[in-house]
mmCIF file of C-alpha atoms in Angstrom:
data_model
loop_
_atom_site.group_PDB
_atom_site.id
_atom_site.type_symbol
_atom_site.label_atom_id
_atom_site.label_comp_id
_atom_site.label_asym_id
_atom_site.label_seq_id
_atom_site.Cartn_x
_atom_site.Cartn_y
_atom_site.Cartn_z
ATOM 1 C CA GLN N 17 12.393 15.439 46.265
ATOM 2 C CA ILE N 18 13.450 11.867 47.019
ATOM 3 C CA GLN N 19 11.477 9.590 49.293
ATOM 4 C CA GLY N 20 11.854 5.893 49.653
ATOM 5 C CA GLU N 21 12.446 2.812 51.732
ATOM 6 C CA ALA N 22 14.682 -0.141 50.950
ATOM 7 C CA ARG N 23 14.565 -3.446 52.813
ATOM 8 C CA ASP N 24 16.826 -6.481 52.966
ATOM 9 C CA VAL N 25 19.746 -4.488 51.587
ATOM 10 C CA ASN N 26 23.041 -6.369 51.372
ATOM 11 C CA LEU N 27 25.329 -3.763 52.911
ATOM 12 C CA ALA N 28 28.576 -5.442 51.874
ATOM 13 C CA THR N 29 27.503 -5.249 48.213
ATOM 14 C CA LEU N 30 26.228 -1.695 48.602
ATOM 15 C CA VAL N 31 29.484 -0.453 50.156
ATOM 16 C CA ALA N 32 31.594 -2.249 47.546
ATOM 17 C CA GLN N 33 29.646 -0.570 44.739
ATOM 18 C CA ALA N 34 29.537 2.895 46.302
ATOM 19 C CA ALA N 35 33.130 2.971 47.603
ATOM 20 C CA PRO N 36 35.281 0.144 46.211
ATOM 21 C CA ASP N 37 38.239 1.185 48.388
ATOM 22 C CA LYS N 38 36.070 0.646 51.506
ATOM 23 C CA GLY N 39 34.999 -2.887 50.637
ATOM 24 C CA GLY N 40 34.380 -4.951 53.766
ATOM 25 C CA ALA N 41 34.016 -1.904 56.034
ATOM 26 C CA LEU N 42 30.352 -2.680 56.746
ATOM 27 C CA SER N 43 28.292 -5.789 56.215
ATOM 28 C CA GLY N 44 24.913 -7.095 57.293
ATOM 29 C CA THR N 45 21.299 -6.875 56.177
ATOM 30 C CA GLY N 46 19.807 -3.406 56.333
ATOM 31 C CA ARG N 47 16.677 -1.315 56.035
ATOM 32 C CA LEU N 48 16.938 2.335 54.977
ATOM 33 C CA LYS N 49 14.223 4.984 54.882
ATOM 34 C CA ILE N 50 15.019 8.454 53.483
ATOM 35 C CA ASN N 51 13.324 11.746 52.689
ATOM 36 C CA PHE N 52 15.479 14.305 50.849
ATOM 37 C CA LYS N 53 14.868 17.470 48.884
ATOM 38 C CA GLY N 54 17.226 19.856 47.091
ATOM 39 C CA ALA N 55 18.324 21.323 43.802
ATOM 40 C CA GLY N 56 21.377 21.518 41.575
ATOM 41 C CA THR N 57 23.431 19.363 39.250
ATOM 42 C CA GLN N 58 26.988 20.047 40.397
ATOM 43 C CA SER N 59 28.390 18.445 43.563
ATOM 44 C CA LEU N 60 28.948 21.714 45.449
ATOM 45 C CA ARG N 61 25.515 23.023 44.508
ATOM 46 C CA ILE N 62 23.867 19.810 45.688
ATOM 47 C CA GLN N 63 25.710 19.970 49.033
ATOM 48 C CA GLN N 64 24.560 23.542 49.581
ATOM 49 C CA ASN N 65 20.888 22.808 48.878
ATOM 50 C CA LEU N 66 20.286 19.198 49.863
ATOM 51 C CA ALA N 67 18.406 18.573 53.123
ATOM 52 C CA GLY N 68 16.436 15.730 54.608
ATOM 53 C CA ASN N 69 16.332 12.950 57.139
ATOM 54 C CA GLY N 70 16.309 9.219 57.420
ATOM 55 C CA GLU N 71 16.504 6.158 59.614
ATOM 56 C CA TYR N 72 18.169 2.789 59.344
ATOM 57 C CA GLU N 73 18.308 -0.676 60.850
ATOM 58 C CA ILE N 74 21.047 -3.291 60.454
ATOM 59 C CA ASN N 75 20.827 -6.940 61.459
ATOM 60 C CA ASP N 76 23.733 -9.364 61.910
ATOM 61 C CA GLY N 77 26.234 -6.665 61.065
ATOM 62 C CA ARG N 78 29.976 -6.217 61.141
ATOM 63 C CA MET N 79 32.315 -3.211 60.983
ATOM 64 C CA ALA N 80 35.895 -3.906 59.983
ATOM 65 C CA GLY N 81 38.965 -1.888 59.124
ATOM 66 C CA THR N 82 37.534 1.611 59.564
ATOM 67 C CA ALA N 83 39.740 4.335 61.016
ATOM 68 C CA LEU N 84 37.446 4.761 64.032
ATOM 69 C CA MET N 85 37.364 1.067 64.923
ATOM 70 C CA LYS N 86 41.145 0.755 64.557
ATOM 71 C CA GLN N 87 41.596 3.746 66.865
ATOM 72 C CA LEU N 88 39.119 2.325 69.366
ATOM 73 C CA ALA N 89 40.898 -1.036 69.439
ATOM 74 C CA THR N 90 44.209 0.746 70.061
ATOM 75 C CA VAL N 91 42.950 3.092 72.780
ATOM 76 C CA LEU N 92 41.168 0.346 74.733
ATOM 77 C CA VAL N 93 43.852 -2.264 73.979
ATOM 78 C CA LEU N 94 41.054 -4.597 72.875
ATOM 79 C CA PRO N 95 41.852 -5.982 69.392
ATOM 80 C CA GLU N 96 38.297 -7.310 69.178
ATOM 81 C CA PHE N 97 37.120 -3.861 68.100
ATOM 82 C CA SER N 98 39.193 -4.036 64.915
ATOM 83 C CA VAL N 99 36.348 -6.248 63.690
ATOM 84 C CA PHE N 100 33.178 -5.340 65.582
ATOM 85 C CA SER N 101 30.273 -7.761 65.192
ATOM 86 C CA PHE N 102 26.771 -6.832 66.339
ATOM 87 C CA GLN N 103 23.335 -8.403 66.241
ATOM 88 C CA ARG N 104 21.444 -5.151 65.683
ATOM 89 C CA GLY N 105 22.157 -1.555 64.776
ATOM 90 C CA GLU N 106 19.737 1.329 64.424
ATOM 91 C CA GLY N 107 19.753 5.085 64.183
ATOM 92 C CA THR N 108 18.443 8.289 62.684
ATOM 93 C CA PHE N 109 20.053 11.189 60.844
ATOM 94 C CA THR N 110 19.178 14.690 59.663
ATOM 95 C CA LEU N 111 20.985 16.394 56.793
ATOM 96 C CA HIS N 112 21.009 20.203 56.891
ATOM 97 C CA THR N 113 21.650 22.436 53.894
ATOM 98 C CA GLY N 114 25.362 23.148 53.755
ATOM 99 C CA GLY N 115 26.400 19.584 54.441
ATOM 100 C CA GLN N 116 26.034 18.972 58.186
ATOM 101 C CA ILE N 117 24.594 15.650 59.332
ATOM 102 C CA ASP N 118 23.254 15.238 62.868
ATOM 103 C CA TYR N 119 23.016 11.593 63.841
ATOM 104 C CA VAL N 120 22.178 9.187 66.645
ATOM 105 C CA GLY N 121 23.091 5.511 66.422
ATOM 106 C CA GLN N 122 23.555 2.418 68.530
ATOM 107 C CA PHE N 123 24.942 -1.013 67.759
ATOM 108 C CA SER N 124 24.405 -3.936 70.108
ATOM 109 C CA GLY N 125 26.403 -7.157 70.285
ATOM 110 C CA SER N 126 26.592 -9.927 72.848
ATOM 111 C CA ARG N 127 29.948 -8.716 74.235
ATOM 112 C CA SER N 128 29.842 -4.975 73.581
ATOM 113 C CA ARG N 129 27.609 -2.098 72.547
ATOM 114 C CA LEU N 130 28.333 1.267 70.924
ATOM 115 C CA HIS N 131 26.139 4.346 71.369
ATOM 116 C CA SER N 132 27.077 7.470 69.435
ATOM 117 C CA LYS N 133 25.576 10.916 68.882
ATOM 118 C CA GLY N 134 26.955 13.963 67.123
ATOM 119 C CA THR N 135 27.590 15.719 63.831
ATOM 120 C CA VAL N 136 29.512 14.926 60.654
ATOM 121 C CA GLN N 137 30.309 17.360 57.848
ATOM 122 C CA PHE N 138 30.581 16.645 54.120
ATOM 123 C CA THR N 139 34.133 17.980 54.554
ATOM 124 C CA LYS N 140 34.753 14.975 56.895
ATOM 125 C CA GLU N 141 34.921 16.849 60.226
ATOM 126 C CA ILE N 142 33.295 14.976 63.088
ATOM 127 C CA ALA N 143 32.260 16.021 66.601
ATOM 128 C CA SER N 144 30.456 13.383 68.618
ATOM 129 C CA THR N 145 30.207 11.364 71.789
ATOM 130 C CA LEU N 146 30.830 7.625 71.806
ATOM 131 C CA ASP N 147 29.811 5.473 74.754
ATOM 132 C CA VAL N 148 31.381 2.016 74.702
ATOM 133 C CA TYR N 149 29.604 -0.600 76.804
ATOM 134 C CA LEU N 150 31.560 -3.739 77.669
ATOM 135 C CA SER N 151 30.243 -7.055 78.960
ATOM 136 C CA PRO N 152 31.621 -8.296 82.307
ATOM 137 C CA ALA N 153 33.958 -10.636 80.408
ATOM 138 C CA MET N 154 35.382 -7.771 78.353
ATOM 139 C CA VAL N 155 35.768 -5.568 81.436
ATOM 140 C CA GLU N 156 38.061 -8.249 82.847
ATOM 141 C CA GLU N 157 40.143 -8.115 79.660
ATOM 142 C CA LEU N 158 40.935 -4.435 80.189
ATOM 143 C CA ASN N 159 44.356 -3.449 81.431
ATOM 144 C CA PRO N 160 44.100 -3.974 85.246
ATOM 145 C CA GLY N 161 45.676 -0.572 85.750
ATOM 146 C CA ALA N 162 43.172 1.272 83.566
ATOM 147 C CA THR N 163 42.427 4.612 85.239
ATOM 148 C CA VAL N 164 38.711 4.546 84.580
ATOM 149 C CA LYS N 165 37.965 0.897 85.376
ATOM 150 C CA LYS N 166 36.838 1.251 88.970
ATOM 151 C CA TYR N 167 34.519 4.138 88.118
ATOM 152 C CA MET N 168 32.717 2.690 85.125
ATOM 153 C CA VAL N 169 31.205 -0.678 86.148
ATOM 154 C CA ASP N 170 27.453 -0.701 86.776
ATOM 155 C CA GLN N 171 25.581 -2.996 89.115
ATOM 156 C CA ASP N 172 24.904 -5.478 86.298
ATOM 157 C CA GLY N 173 28.641 -5.856 85.733
ATOM 158 C CA TRP N 174 28.651 -4.107 82.344
ATOM 159 C CA GLY N 175 31.171 -1.319 81.973
ATOM 160 C CA ARG N 176 30.760 2.038 80.265
ATOM 161 C CA ILE N 177 33.655 3.994 78.781
ATOM 162 C CA PRO N 178 32.527 7.480 77.715
ATOM 163 C CA LEU N 179 34.569 8.969 74.873
ATOM 164 C CA THR N 180 34.475 11.947 72.535
ATOM 165 C CA VAL N 181 35.376 11.823 68.840
ATOM 166 C CA SER N 182 36.854 14.822 67.026
ATOM 167 C CA GLY N 183 38.993 15.595 63.991
ATOM 168 C CA ARG N 184 38.038 13.923 60.721
ATOM 169 C CA TYR N 185 36.162 10.658 60.389
ATOM 170 C CA ASP N 186 39.020 9.253 58.307
ATOM 171 C CA ARG N 187 41.532 10.355 60.999
ATOM 172 C CA PRO N 188 39.515 10.483 64.242
ATOM 173 C CA GLN N 189 40.851 11.557 67.621
ATOM 174 C CA LEU N 190 39.450 9.819 70.702
ATOM 175 C CA ASN N 191 39.461 11.340 74.183
ATOM 176 C CA TYR N 192 37.799 10.453 77.461
ATOM 177 C CA ASN N 193 34.561 12.344 78.004
ATOM 178 C CA VAL N 194 35.708 13.892 81.279
ATOM 179 C CA ALA N 195 32.337 15.535 81.937
ATOM 180 C CA VAL N 196 30.624 12.140 82.131
ATOM 181 C CA LEU N 197 33.537 10.324 83.721
ATOM 182 C CA GLY N 198 34.041 13.035 86.322
ATOM 183 C CA GLN N 199 30.362 12.919 87.277
ATOM 184 C CA LYS N 200 30.509 9.137 87.624
ATOM 185 C CA ALA N 201 33.639 9.363 89.757
ATOM 186 C CA GLY N 202 32.051 12.067 91.872
ATOM 187 C CA ASP N 203 28.976 9.900 92.490
ATOM 188 C CA VAL N 204 31.168 6.955 93.543
ATOM 189 C CA VAL N 205 33.291 9.109 95.848
ATOM 190 C CA THR N 206 30.228 10.779 97.362
ATOM 191 C CA LYS N 207 28.657 7.422 98.180
ATOM 192 C CA LYS N 208 31.817 6.042 99.761
ATOM 193 C CA LEU N 209 32.444 9.211 101.778
ATOM 194 C CA GLN N 210 28.882 9.198 103.061
ATOM 195 C CA GLU N 211 29.212 5.591 104.167
ATOM 196 C CA LYS N 212 32.404 6.395 106.074
ATOM 197 C CA LEU N 213 31.132 9.612 107.610
ATOM 198 C CA GLN N 214 27.873 8.056 108.740
ATOM 199 C CA GLU N 215 29.887 5.839 111.012
ATOM 200 C CA HIS N 216 30.878 8.943 112.998
ATOM 201 C CA THR N 217 28.109 11.461 112.285
ATOM 202 C CA GLY N 218 24.437 11.517 111.480
ATOM 203 C CA GLU N 219 23.183 10.926 107.926
ATOM 204 C CA GLU N 220 22.371 14.611 107.287
ATOM 205 C CA ALA N 221 25.803 15.787 108.435
ATOM 206 C CA ALA N 222 27.514 13.087 106.369
ATOM 207 C CA GLU N 223 25.768 14.251 103.206
ATOM 208 C CA SER N 224 26.711 17.910 103.707
ATOM 209 C CA LEU N 225 30.381 16.991 104.215
ATOM 210 C CA ALA N 226 30.643 14.390 101.447
ATOM 211 C CA LYS N 227 29.462 16.500 98.512
ATOM 212 C CA PRO N 228 32.120 19.273 98.746
ATOM 213 C CA ALA N 229 34.840 16.663 99.161
ATOM 214 C CA ALA N 230 33.604 14.717 96.132
ATOM 215 C CA GLU N 231 33.522 17.885 94.000
ATOM 216 C CA LEU N 232 37.154 18.551 94.882
ATOM 217 C CA ILE N 233 38.200 15.000 93.956
ATOM 218 C CA ASN N 234 36.102 15.193 90.789
ATOM 219 C CA SER N 235 37.986 18.323 89.699
ATOM 220 C CA ALA N 236 41.327 16.679 90.371
ATOM 221 C CA LEU N 237 40.277 13.589 88.424
ATOM 222 C CA LYS N 238 39.562 15.654 85.297
ATOM 223 C CA GLU N 239 43.039 17.178 85.496
ATOM 224 C CA LEU N 240 44.688 13.789 85.948
ATOM 225 C CA LEU N 241 42.884 11.966 83.161
ATOM 226 C CA GLY N 242 43.434 14.406 80.350
ATOM 227 C CA PRO N 243 43.078 12.979 76.850
ATOM 228 C CA ALA N 244 42.967 9.279 76.114
ATOM 229 C CA LYS N 245 46.276 7.945 74.898
ATOM 230 C CA ASP N 246 46.757 6.147 71.611
#
C-alpha cells in the first residue's frame, strides 16, 4: 500500500523526468495526495491489481502542446488554447483494478475555465465531458457565425461551450455535447416563445404552447449541429 502527500511540486521538472518526450506539457506548482494498494512486479500484473484514489491542486499552471489542447484550439479557432494558462487547477481521481481512472477536474484562468469529468484507460481510451467557459472578451473573439454562440452566453457575459471527448487521449476527438446544448437552446426558445405568446394569450396558455414548440426546435437543432468540425 502506498499513501502520501507531496507539496510544492515543480510540475515541469516532474513531467520532464517521468516523460522526457512530454517536456513542457504541464508546468506550475502542485500538491498531490494519493492512496494506492495493489500487488505484482510486472507492468500488466500491476495494472490488473492496482487501485486507489487521489486529489491534486495546481497553482500558476500552464498546459502546452498536448493533443487535447491543440484540438481544442483548432475546433474553437482560438489559438490561445494551444498554450492554456490558469491560476488554479484542482481535481480528484479514482483508479479501479484493471486500469480505469474516473476523474473530475477544473482549471480556472482569468480569460477561460475548463471543467472536465470522465474516464481514462491505461490503454489510452478516453470518454469524458469538457465544458469550456469563455470570458466576455473571448466570446467576442469567436467566429461571429458560430452556431452555438447565441445559445451559450449566460447573464454574466461568460460563455459555455459543452463538448465531449472520445477516442484516445493522444488522439482525442471533440464533439458538441448536444444533450446539454439542445437543452440550453430549448430553454432559450421556450422563454422567447412565451414572451411572444403572452402578448396575445394569457400566461398559462403561453406556457402550454411554448414547450411543445421548443421541444420540436430542440430536436431539429441536435440534427443540424452534428459533430464539431476540426
